[in-house]
Coordinates of C-alpha atoms and ligand atoms in Angstrom, one line a residue:
M1 CA 89.4 109.6 89.2
C2 CA 91.9 110.7 87.9
G3 CA 93.3 113.3 85.9
I4 CA 94.6 112.9 82.4
V5 CA 95.5 116.0 80.4
G6 CA 98.1 115.7 77.2
Y7 CA 99.1 118.6 74.7
V8 CA 100.8 119.0 71.5
G9 CA 101.3 122.7 70.2
Q10 CA 103.2 125.4 69.5
K11 CA 102.7 126.9 73.4
Q12 CA 104.2 125.8 76.2
A13 CA 102.9 122.3 77.3
L14 CA 104.1 123.0 81.0
E15 CA 101.8 125.8 81.8
I16 CA 98.5 124.3 79.6
V17 CA 99.1 120.5 81.2
V18 CA 99.5 122.5 84.8
A19 CA 96.4 124.4 84.4
G20 CA 94.8 121.8 83.2
L21 CA 95.8 119.2 86.0
R22 CA 94.2 122.0 88.0
R23 CA 91.3 121.5 86.7
L24 CA 91.0 118.1 86.9
E25 CA 92.2 117.9 90.1
Y26 CA 88.5 117.2 91.5
R27 CA 89.3 113.8 90.3
G28 CA 92.1 112.8 92.6
Y29 CA 94.6 114.4 94.6
D30 CA 96.9 111.8 96.0
S31 CA 99.7 112.7 93.9
A32 CA 100.4 114.7 90.4
G33 CA 103.3 114.4 88.0
I34 CA 104.0 115.6 84.1
A35 CA 106.2 114.5 81.6
V36 CA 107.5 116.9 79.1
L37 CA 109.5 115.6 75.6
A38 CA 112.1 118.6 74.6
D39 CA 115.0 118.1 72.3
G40 CA 114.6 114.6 71.8
V41 CA 114.5 114.2 75.9
L42 CA 112.2 112.5 77.7
D43 CA 111.6 114.8 81.8
T44 CA 109.7 114.3 84.6
R45 CA 108.5 115.3 87.6
K46 CA 106.2 114.0 90.4
K47 CA 105.5 114.4 93.7
A48 CA 103.0 112.6 96.2
G49 CA 100.3 114.8 97.6
K50 CA 98.1 117.8 96.1
L51 CA 98.8 119.6 93.1
V52 CA 100.4 122.3 95.0
N53 CA 103.6 120.2 95.8
L54 CA 104.5 119.2 92.3
E55 CA 103.9 123.0 91.6
T56 CA 106.4 123.4 94.3
L57 CA 108.9 120.9 93.2
L58 CA 108.5 122.5 89.6
G59 CA 109.3 126.1 91.0
E60 CA 112.7 124.3 92.5
D61 CA 113.4 122.3 89.7
P62 CA 112.1 123.3 86.3
L63 CA 111.3 121.5 83.3
P64 CA 112.7 122.4 80.4
D65 CA 110.7 124.7 77.6
S66 CA 108.4 121.9 75.8
T67 CA 105.6 122.3 73.4
T68 CA 104.8 118.2 73.9
G69 CA 103.5 117.4 77.7
I70 CA 101.3 114.4 79.6
G71 CA 100.4 115.1 83.5
H72 CA 98.3 113.0 85.7
T73 CA 96.5 114.2 89.1
R74 CA 96.0 110.7 90.8
W75 CA 93.2 109.1 92.9
A76 CA 95.4 105.9 94.9
T77 CA 94.0 102.3 93.9
H78 CA 97.6 99.6 93.6
G79 CA 100.1 101.2 95.6
G80 CA 100.1 103.7 98.1
P81 CA 100.3 107.6 97.6
T82 CA 103.6 108.3 97.4
D83 CA 106.4 109.9 94.9
R84 CA 107.1 106.5 93.3
N85 CA 103.6 105.2 92.4
A86 CA 102.8 109.1 91.0
H87 CA 102.8 109.3 87.3
P88 CA 103.8 109.7 84.9
H89 CA 105.8 105.8 84.7
V90 CA 108.3 106.0 82.7
S91 CA 110.3 102.6 81.1
E92 CA 113.5 101.3 81.9
D93 CA 115.1 102.8 78.7
G94 CA 113.6 105.9 78.9
S95 CA 111.6 105.5 75.8
V96 CA 108.2 106.0 76.6
A97 CA 106.3 107.5 79.6
I98 CA 102.4 107.1 79.9
I99 CA 99.8 108.4 82.6
H100 CA 96.8 106.0 83.3
N101 CA 93.3 105.8 85.3
G102 CA 92.1 102.8 85.4
I103 CA 92.7 99.4 86.6
I104 CA 94.4 96.7 84.8
E105 CA 93.4 93.5 86.4
N106 CA 95.8 91.4 84.7
F107 CA 98.8 93.4 86.1
T108 CA 99.9 90.6 88.5
E109 CA 100.1 88.0 85.0
L110 CA 102.4 91.3 83.3
R111 CA 104.4 92.6 86.2
E112 CA 105.3 88.7 86.4
E113 CA 106.4 88.2 82.7
L114 CA 108.3 91.4 82.4
T115 CA 109.9 90.8 85.8
N116 CA 110.8 87.3 84.3
S117 CA 112.3 89.1 81.3
G118 CA 114.3 90.8 83.5
V119 CA 112.7 94.2 84.0
T120 CA 113.1 95.7 87.1
L121 CA 109.7 97.7 88.1
S122 CA 109.7 101.2 90.1
S123 CA 106.7 101.3 91.5
D124 CA 103.6 99.0 93.2
T125 CA 101.0 100.4 90.7
D126 CA 99.1 98.3 88.2
S127 CA 99.9 100.6 85.6
E128 CA 103.8 100.9 85.0
V129 CA 103.4 97.8 83.3
V130 CA 102.0 99.9 80.5
A131 CA 105.4 101.5 79.8
H132 CA 107.5 98.5 79.9
L133 CA 105.4 96.9 77.3
L134 CA 105.3 99.9 75.0
A135 CA 108.7 99.9 75.3
R136 CA 109.1 96.5 74.4
I137 CA 107.2 96.6 71.6
L138 CA 108.1 99.8 70.0
P139 CA 111.3 98.9 68.2
K140 CA 109.5 96.2 66.8
V141 CA 106.5 97.9 65.3
G142 CA 108.4 101.4 64.6
D143 CA 105.4 103.5 65.8
L144 CA 103.9 104.7 69.1
T145 CA 100.4 104.5 68.2
V146 CA 100.5 100.8 66.8
A147 CA 102.5 99.6 70.0
M148 CA 99.5 101.1 71.5
R149 CA 97.4 99.7 69.8
E150 CA 99.3 96.1 70.3
V151 CA 99.3 96.6 74.3
C152 CA 96.1 97.8 74.5
K153 CA 95.1 94.5 73.2
E154 CA 97.1 92.6 76.1
L155 CA 95.4 94.9 78.7
E156 CA 92.2 93.6 80.9
G157 CA 90.0 95.8 82.6
A158 CA 89.5 99.8 82.4
F159 CA 91.9 102.1 81.2
T160 CA 92.5 105.5 79.8
L161 CA 96.1 105.4 78.6
V162 CA 98.0 108.4 77.1
A163 CA 101.9 108.2 76.4
V164 CA 104.5 110.1 74.8
S165 CA 108.1 109.1 73.3
P166 CA 111.2 110.6 72.6
L167 CA 111.7 108.7 69.7
Y168 CA 108.0 110.3 68.8
P169 CA 108.2 114.4 69.1
D170 CA 105.3 116.4 68.6
V171 CA 103.2 113.1 69.3
V172 CA 101.0 112.3 72.1
V173 CA 99.3 109.1 71.5
G174 CA 95.8 108.0 73.6
A175 CA 93.7 105.0 74.0
R176 CA 90.5 103.9 76.1
R177 CA 88.3 101.4 77.6
N178 CA 85.7 101.9 80.0
S179 CA 87.3 105.2 81.0
P180 CA 86.9 108.6 79.7
L181 CA 88.8 110.3 77.0
V182 CA 87.7 113.8 75.4
V183 CA 90.1 114.9 72.7
G184 CA 90.1 119.0 72.4
V185 CA 90.2 120.2 68.7
G186 CA 92.2 123.3 68.3
D187 CA 94.1 125.5 66.3
G188 CA 97.3 124.5 65.6
E189 CA 97.3 122.4 68.8
N190 CA 95.1 119.4 69.8
F191 CA 94.5 118.1 73.6
L192 CA 93.5 114.7 75.4
A193 CA 91.8 115.1 78.8
S194 CA 89.4 112.8 81.1
D195 CA 86.9 115.7 81.3
V196 CA 86.6 119.3 79.0
A197 CA 87.6 121.4 81.8
A198 CA 90.9 120.7 81.2
F199 CA 90.9 122.3 77.6
V200 CA 88.3 124.8 77.4
D201 CA 90.4 127.3 78.2
H202 CA 92.5 126.8 74.6
T203 CA 88.6 125.3 72.5
R204 CA 85.5 124.7 73.3
N205 CA 85.2 121.8 69.5
A206 CA 85.9 118.3 71.3
L207 CA 85.5 115.0 70.0
E208 CA 84.2 112.1 72.6
L209 CA 86.0 108.9 72.0
G210 CA 84.5 105.1 71.4
Q211 CA 85.2 102.6 73.3
D212 CA 87.9 100.6 72.6
Q213 CA 89.6 103.5 70.2
V214 CA 93.2 104.8 70.1
V215 CA 93.7 108.7 69.3
T216 CA 97.1 110.1 68.2
L217 CA 97.5 113.8 68.4
T218 CA 99.9 115.9 66.2
P219 CA 99.5 119.9 66.2
E220 CA 98.0 119.8 63.3
G221 CA 95.8 117.1 63.2
V222 CA 94.0 114.0 65.4
S223 CA 93.3 110.4 63.9
V224 CA 91.1 108.2 65.8
T225 CA 91.3 104.3 65.3
D226 CA 90.0 101.0 66.8
F227 CA 92.4 98.7 68.2
D228 CA 92.5 96.9 65.2
G229 CA 94.0 99.8 63.4
N230 CA 90.6 100.5 61.6
E231 CA 89.8 104.3 61.4
A232 CA 87.1 104.8 63.8
V233 CA 84.0 107.2 63.4
V234 CA 84.1 110.0 66.3
R235 CA 81.5 112.7 67.3
P236 CA 82.5 116.1 67.1
F237 CA 80.3 118.2 69.7
T238 CA 81.1 121.7 71.3
V239 CA 81.2 122.5 74.9
D240 CA 78.1 124.7 75.7
W241 CA 80.1 126.5 79.0
D242 CA 82.7 128.8 79.1
A243 CA 85.9 128.7 81.1
A244 CA 84.2 130.8 83.7
A245 CA 81.8 128.2 84.8
V246 CA 84.6 125.6 86.4
E247 CA 86.5 128.9 87.8
K248 CA 84.7 129.4 91.9
G249 CA 83.9 132.9 90.3
G250 CA 84.4 135.4 93.8
Y251 CA 83.5 132.2 96.1
D252 CA 85.6 130.6 98.7
L253 CA 84.7 127.0 97.9
F254 CA 83.5 125.6 94.6
M255 CA 80.4 124.3 96.9
L256 CA 79.6 127.1 97.8
K257 CA 79.6 128.5 94.7
E258 CA 77.7 125.6 93.0
I259 CA 75.2 125.7 96.1
A260 CA 73.9 129.1 95.1
E261 CA 73.7 128.2 91.4
Q262 CA 71.3 125.7 91.9
P263 CA 68.0 127.9 91.4
K264 CA 70.0 128.4 88.0
A265 CA 70.2 124.9 87.3
V266 CA 66.8 123.8 88.4
A267 CA 65.6 126.2 85.7
D268 CA 67.8 125.4 83.2
S269 CA 66.8 121.3 83.5
L270 CA 63.1 122.4 82.8
R271 CA 63.7 124.8 80.1
G272 CA 62.4 124.0 76.7
R273 CA 60.9 121.0 77.9
M274 CA 57.5 121.9 77.9
T275 CA 54.7 123.2 74.9
K276 CA 53.2 126.2 75.1
D277 CA 50.2 123.9 75.5
G278 CA 51.7 123.0 78.5
R279 CA 52.4 119.2 77.7
L280 CA 56.0 117.4 78.1
Q281 CA 58.2 117.7 75.1
L282 CA 61.6 114.8 75.8
D283 CA 62.2 114.1 72.1
E284 CA 65.6 114.0 73.1
M285 CA 65.1 111.2 75.2
S286 CA 64.8 109.3 72.2
L287 CA 62.8 106.2 73.1
S288 CA 59.5 106.5 71.4
D289 CA 56.4 106.9 73.0
E290 CA 55.4 103.2 71.9
D291 CA 58.4 101.7 73.9
L292 CA 57.7 103.9 76.6
R293 CA 54.0 102.7 76.6
G294 CA 55.4 98.7 76.4
I295 CA 57.5 99.6 80.1
D296 CA 55.9 97.2 83.3
K297 CA 58.6 97.9 85.4
V298 CA 61.3 101.5 85.9
V299 CA 64.9 100.0 87.6
V300 CA 66.7 103.1 88.8
I301 CA 70.4 102.3 88.9
A302 CA 72.5 104.8 90.6
C303 CA 75.3 105.5 93.0
G304 CA 75.6 107.9 96.0
T305 CA 73.8 111.3 95.8
A306 CA 72.4 109.9 92.6
Y307 CA 71.2 106.7 94.2
H308 CA 69.5 109.2 96.5
A309 CA 67.9 111.2 93.6
G310 CA 66.8 107.6 92.2
L311 CA 64.7 107.2 95.9
V312 CA 63.2 110.6 95.4
A313 CA 62.3 109.7 92.0
K314 CA 60.2 106.2 93.0
Y315 CA 57.8 107.7 95.3
A316 CA 56.5 110.6 92.4
V317 CA 57.2 107.9 89.8
E318 CA 54.8 105.4 91.3
H319 CA 52.9 108.0 92.5
W320 CA 52.1 109.7 88.5
T321 CA 52.6 106.4 86.4
R322 CA 51.3 103.5 88.7
I323 CA 54.5 101.5 87.0
P324 CA 56.4 100.0 89.7
V325 CA 59.7 101.3 90.1
E326 CA 62.6 99.6 91.8
V327 CA 65.8 101.6 93.0
E328 CA 69.3 99.9 93.2
V329 CA 72.7 100.7 94.1
A330 CA 74.6 100.4 91.0
S331 CA 77.5 98.7 92.4
E332 CA 75.4 95.6 93.8
F333 CA 72.9 95.3 90.6
R334 CA 74.1 93.1 88.3
Y335 CA 75.4 90.7 90.7
R336 CA 72.0 89.9 92.1
D337 CA 71.2 88.1 89.2
P338 CA 68.5 90.8 88.5
I339 CA 65.0 90.5 86.6
V340 CA 65.4 92.7 84.1
G341 CA 63.9 92.3 80.4
P342 CA 62.3 94.2 77.4
G343 CA 59.8 95.3 79.1
T344 CA 61.9 97.1 81.7
L345 CA 63.3 100.6 81.2
V346 CA 66.6 100.9 83.2
I347 CA 67.8 104.8 84.1
A348 CA 71.2 105.1 85.0
I349 CA 71.3 108.7 86.8
S350 CA 75.1 109.7 86.7
Q351 CA 76.4 113.4 87.0
S352 CA 79.9 112.1 85.4
G353 CA 78.3 109.9 83.1
E354 CA 81.6 108.0 83.9
T355 CA 81.2 106.0 87.1
M356 CA 81.8 102.9 86.5
D357 CA 79.7 100.7 89.2
T358 CA 76.7 102.7 87.2
L359 CA 77.9 101.7 83.8
M360 CA 78.7 98.0 84.4
A361 CA 75.1 97.5 85.6
L362 CA 73.8 99.8 82.7
R363 CA 75.5 97.1 80.2
H364 CA 74.0 94.2 82.1
A365 CA 70.6 95.7 82.1
A366 CA 71.0 96.1 78.1
A367 CA 72.3 92.9 77.6
Q368 CA 69.0 91.9 79.0
G369 CA 67.4 93.2 76.4
A370 CA 66.3 96.2 78.6
R371 CA 65.3 99.5 77.5
T372 CA 67.7 101.8 78.6
L373 CA 68.1 105.9 79.5
A374 CA 70.2 107.5 81.0
I375 CA 70.1 111.1 83.0
C376 CA 73.1 112.9 83.3
N377 CA 75.2 115.9 83.0
T378 CA 78.1 115.7 80.7
V379 CA 77.4 115.4 77.6
G380 CA 79.7 113.5 75.5
S381 CA 80.4 111.0 78.1
T382 CA 80.1 107.2 78.2
I383 CA 77.0 106.3 80.3
P384 CA 74.3 108.5 77.9
R385 CA 76.1 107.4 75.0
E386 CA 75.7 104.0 75.8
S387 CA 72.1 104.4 76.8
D388 CA 69.3 104.1 74.2
G389 CA 68.6 107.7 75.2
V390 CA 69.3 110.1 77.4
L391 CA 68.1 113.5 79.6
Y392 CA 70.8 115.4 80.2
T393 CA 70.5 118.0 82.8
Y394 CA 71.7 121.6 82.8
A395 CA 73.3 122.0 86.4
G396 CA 76.9 123.0 84.8
P397 CA 80.4 121.7 85.7
E398 CA 80.3 120.3 89.3
I399 CA 84.0 120.7 90.7
A400 CA 83.7 120.1 94.4
V401 CA 84.1 116.6 95.3
A402 CA 80.4 116.3 96.9
S403 CA 77.3 116.9 94.7
T404 CA 74.8 119.5 95.3
K405 CA 73.5 121.0 92.3
A406 CA 73.5 118.1 90.3
F407 CA 71.1 116.2 92.8
L408 CA 68.8 118.5 92.3
T409 CA 68.5 118.5 88.5
Q410 CA 68.4 114.6 88.7
I411 CA 65.4 114.5 90.9
I412 CA 64.0 117.1 88.0
A413 CA 65.1 114.8 85.4
A414 CA 63.4 111.8 87.1
Y415 CA 60.1 113.7 87.6
L416 CA 60.3 114.8 84.0
I417 CA 60.6 111.4 82.8
G418 CA 57.6 110.5 85.3
L419 CA 55.7 112.9 84.1
Y420 CA 56.3 111.9 80.5
L421 CA 55.6 108.6 81.3
A422 CA 51.8 109.2 82.5
Q423 CA 51.6 111.3 79.8
V424 CA 52.0 108.9 76.9
R425 CA 50.3 106.1 78.7
S426 CA 47.2 108.8 80.3
A427 CA 47.8 107.6 83.3
M428 CA 47.3 111.0 84.4
D429 CA 45.0 113.7 83.6
E430 CA 46.6 116.4 81.4
A431 CA 45.3 118.8 83.7
D432 CA 47.2 116.8 86.5
I433 CA 50.3 116.8 84.6
R434 CA 49.8 120.6 83.8
A435 CA 49.8 121.5 87.6
V436 CA 52.8 119.6 88.2
L437 CA 54.7 121.0 85.6
E438 CA 53.7 124.4 87.3
D439 CA 55.1 123.2 90.5
L440 CA 58.0 122.3 89.0
D441 CA 58.4 126.0 87.1
N442 CA 58.1 127.6 90.4
M443 CA 60.9 125.7 92.0
P444 CA 63.5 127.6 91.0
Q445 CA 62.2 130.2 93.0
A446 CA 61.8 128.2 96.3
V447 CA 64.8 127.2 96.1
D448 CA 66.5 131.1 95.6
L449 CA 64.3 131.0 99.0
V450 CA 65.7 129.0 100.8
L451 CA 69.5 130.4 99.9
D452 CA 68.5 133.8 101.5
T453 CA 67.3 132.0 104.2
V454 CA 70.4 130.0 105.3
E455 CA 72.7 132.2 107.3
P456 CA 70.9 130.3 110.3
V457 CA 72.0 126.8 109.3
R458 CA 76.0 128.1 109.2
A459 CA 75.6 129.0 113.4
I460 CA 73.7 125.5 114.3
A461 CA 76.3 123.8 111.9
R462 CA 79.1 125.8 114.3
E463 CA 77.7 124.7 117.9
L464 CA 77.5 121.2 116.8
A465 CA 80.8 121.1 115.0
D466 CA 81.7 119.4 118.3
C467 CA 79.9 116.4 118.5
K468 CA 80.8 112.6 117.6
S469 CA 77.6 111.8 115.4
V470 CA 74.5 113.5 114.2
L471 CA 71.4 111.7 112.6
F472 CA 69.0 112.3 110.3
I473 CA 65.4 111.3 110.1
G474 CA 63.1 111.9 107.5
R475 CA 59.5 110.2 106.0
H476 CA 57.8 109.5 102.5
V477 CA 60.7 111.7 100.2
G478 CA 62.1 113.1 103.7
F479 CA 63.7 109.8 104.1
P480 CA 66.0 109.8 101.3
V481 CA 66.9 113.6 102.1
A482 CA 67.6 112.3 105.2
L483 CA 70.3 109.8 103.5
E484 CA 71.2 112.8 101.6
G485 CA 71.8 114.7 104.8
A486 CA 73.9 112.3 106.7
L487 CA 76.4 111.6 103.5
K488 CA 77.5 115.2 102.8
L489 CA 78.2 114.5 107.0
K490 CA 80.1 112.0 106.4
E491 CA 81.7 112.4 103.2
L492 CA 83.0 116.7 104.3
A493 CA 82.6 116.7 107.9
Y494 CA 84.3 113.2 108.6
M495 CA 82.3 112.1 111.2
H496 CA 79.7 109.4 112.1
A497 CA 75.9 110.4 110.6
E498 CA 73.5 107.7 110.0
G499 CA 70.4 108.7 108.0
F500 CA 67.0 106.7 109.0
A501 CA 63.4 106.0 107.7
A502 CA 61.8 108.2 111.2
G503 CA 59.3 105.0 111.5
E504 CA 62.1 102.5 111.5
L505 CA 64.3 103.9 114.6
K506 CA 62.0 102.1 117.1
H507 CA 63.4 98.9 115.0
G508 CA 66.7 99.6 116.6
P509 CA 68.2 102.8 115.9
I510 CA 66.7 104.9 119.3
A511 CA 69.7 102.7 121.2
L512 CA 71.7 104.9 119.0
I513 CA 70.5 108.2 120.9
E514 CA 71.6 109.9 124.1
E515 CA 71.8 113.2 125.7
G516 CA 73.0 115.6 123.7
V517 CA 73.1 113.7 120.3
P518 CA 71.6 115.9 117.1
V519 CA 68.3 114.5 115.3
V520 CA 68.0 116.3 112.0
V521 CA 64.8 115.9 111.4
I522 CA 62.8 116.9 107.7
V523 CA 59.3 117.6 108.7
P524 CA 56.6 116.9 106.4
S525 CA 53.9 119.7 106.0
P526 CA 51.5 120.1 108.8
S527 CA 49.0 119.3 105.6
H528 CA 50.4 115.9 105.2
F529 CA 48.9 112.9 106.8
L530 CA 52.7 112.0 108.2
H531 CA 53.5 115.2 109.7
D532 CA 52.2 114.2 113.2
K533 CA 53.9 110.2 112.3
V534 CA 56.5 112.7 112.3
I535 CA 55.9 114.5 115.5
S536 CA 55.9 111.4 117.6
A537 CA 59.0 109.9 116.4
I538 CA 60.4 113.5 117.7
Q539 CA 59.4 113.0 120.9
E540 CA 60.2 109.4 121.0
V541 CA 64.5 110.4 120.1
R542 CA 64.2 113.9 122.1
A543 CA 61.8 111.9 125.0
R544 CA 65.9 109.9 125.5
G545 CA 68.2 113.4 125.1
A546 CA 68.2 114.1 121.8
L547 CA 68.8 117.4 120.7
I548 CA 66.3 118.4 117.8
V549 CA 67.2 119.8 114.5
A550 CA 63.8 120.5 112.8
I551 CA 64.0 121.3 108.9
A552 CA 60.5 122.4 109.2
E553 CA 58.2 124.4 106.4
E554 CA 57.4 128.4 107.0
G555 CA 53.8 128.7 109.7
D556 CA 54.7 124.7 110.9
E557 CA 53.9 126.5 114.3
K558 CA 53.1 122.9 115.9
I559 CA 57.2 121.9 115.1
V560 CA 58.0 124.8 117.7
A561 CA 57.8 123.0 121.4
F562 CA 59.2 119.3 119.3
S563 CA 62.7 120.9 118.4
D564 CA 65.7 122.8 119.7
H565 CA 66.6 124.6 116.5
I566 CA 64.2 125.1 113.7
I567 CA 65.4 125.2 109.3
R568 CA 62.7 126.9 107.4
V569 CA 61.9 126.1 104.4
P570 CA 58.9 127.2 101.6
V571 CA 56.0 125.9 101.6
V572 CA 55.8 123.5 98.3
P573 CA 53.7 120.4 97.4
A574 CA 54.8 117.4 99.4
L575 CA 56.8 116.1 96.4
M576 CA 58.9 119.1 95.6
Q577 CA 60.0 119.4 99.2
P578 CA 63.5 117.3 98.8
L579 CA 64.3 120.0 96.5
V580 CA 63.9 122.5 99.2
S581 CA 64.8 120.6 102.2
T582 CA 68.0 118.8 101.1
V583 CA 70.0 122.7 100.5
P584 CA 69.9 123.6 104.4
L585 CA 71.8 120.1 105.0
Q586 CA 74.1 121.3 102.2
V587 CA 74.7 123.6 104.0
F588 CA 75.5 122.2 107.1
A589 CA 77.7 119.4 105.9
C590 CA 79.9 122.8 104.2
E591 CA 80.3 124.6 107.5
M592 CA 80.8 121.6 109.7
A593 CA 83.5 121.1 107.5
T594 CA 84.3 124.5 107.4
A595 CA 84.4 124.9 110.9
K596 CA 86.5 121.6 111.5
G597 CA 89.5 122.9 109.3
H598 CA 89.4 120.7 106.3
D599 CA 89.2 120.5 102.6
V600 CA 85.5 121.1 101.7
D601 CA 85.9 120.5 98.1
Q602 CA 88.2 117.8 98.4
P603 CA 87.4 115.8 100.8
R604 CA 89.8 112.9 101.9
N605 CA 89.8 109.6 100.7
L606 CA 87.1 110.2 97.8
A607 CA 87.7 111.5 94.3
K608 CA 84.8 112.7 92.2
S609 CA 84.5 110.5 89.0
V610 CA 84.7 106.9 90.4
T611 CA 85.8 105.3 87.5
V612 CA 86.3 102.3 89.2
E613 CA 84.9 99.4 90.2
Ligands
F6R701 C1 78.6 112.5 96.9 C2 78.7 112.1 95.6 C3 78.9 110.5 95.3 C4 78.8 110.9 93.8 C5 78.7 109.1 93.1 C6 77.9 108.9 91.8 O1 78.4 113.7 97.1 O2 79.1 113.0 94.9 O3 78.5 110.0 96.0 O4 77.4 110.9 93.6 O5 80.3 108.9 93.4 O6 78.5 110.0 90.9 P1 78.2 110.1 89.4 O7 76.4 110.9 89.6 O8 79.3 110.8 89.0 O9 77.7 108.9 89.0

């Protein structure tokens, strides 16, 4: 949430910062703003709405040439999405400009204290206080980095802060607690950003910043300390994808590109994880086999789509390992005194690795002594850094706000962990594990096949674009797929959509059915013991006027008589079905949103990386 960019070097800061903001706009698009230092003067431009509004303003009222600048794209928390609440915020005396991501929880007290001391605040944000606090302390300490350290000690909550001051040309200072910030190390230039995508055009050399660290950039160097001024250890890493990965590459939408990338994402996430003799090797997880043998419970914590991936994994992991698996929405986890301890393996699933609800749940689990493992798509992010181990997914950068390829790869990673647990605990025969690994190996091809046959989905979506509500039902692994289908439709098409376990309908939700209500049904294979039960659920809603869109396996002829539309998916083993049946639902939501004229990649009210609780 909120995208942050900082640059200091020899080039035009404005161009670099605006290009960086364009890459980070997925993090929030309520307003955008820039500050540059030029000839000892601080100059800012900011505008409510998407980045394009700021670009128009910059066209009308250009900023001066400058080689030091910071920029921000906002997802509003405190204060509406207006010009005055847009970042950067500048101190009254013009000596400091700051940008902020996160929530400063003690901002009310700080605002009051500043107001009492005669400061006039000019926004409704929690962030603005930082500019005034820095300006107040700066003359006393005479150094922007020292001032930042001192101010950070006064703040509670989550923050990434970046500041510039005309008193310190060619210097950009950043700080982080609980919110993301990475350094890009260039040649005669350096970068700060919420995400490497902002600077990958310029450098792939990056530094992971730790918790409670302050970083100072000049064109020549980068120095990092903790809040007490002690030199800090930072981990360098190389970004393993290039700038093309964060471009649309010929697609109209990032979401369409990312849907199309799913076969590759699945293949990349499987690669290198099996030995030639068909055994699983997950050394990178860095949890010992002994640790894993000692586990008596698995708890998955995640949010949104990642939570749905966890729900899918529960069916498989319990089946393979016979270890109980609980899956919990991360935002609820730590507030209910959960029972976790040294025998619990807590798996945090997060595409971004920065989701605050998941991070806080992870910390709570670690504090109770649980072993923690992250499934994550973002190298260097906080959640894997704070976990005992990590299994990375290799989906590549996901830019569209609605998650697609991350979901499939999260299922893959969770399945690999389940199979690995089964392997080290001898819960399955080696041959059976090998057979599942072969099934997984066939999935990129199966997903590819679905992509070839989704055209009818688009026609159905356009036909149903005016309906008020869509229900999704499924059983077994089809149930979380139904939840995911409904989530995609809500977030993109802004329409009422709900997913239900098909067997639950008769316990209440069936009252929602009236003439013409579309019900999308995730139909298990005819060979599955629940096929007939799902057909019974279809009959119940059809008898009450529902219009049935069935996602059904090739060759399932029985379903024809019970459906108004059928979307075919290839024949795959039951536990693999979510990997194919989710794809048409992604296309369905994308097409529905397009038909309604919505911004698919940047749906209203949302941001991709949710770094506030
Ligand atoms: C939905 C979506 C969100 C995320 C959720 C968790 O399309 O993208 O529900 O899945 O915010 O995000 P991560 O995986 O980054 O923790």
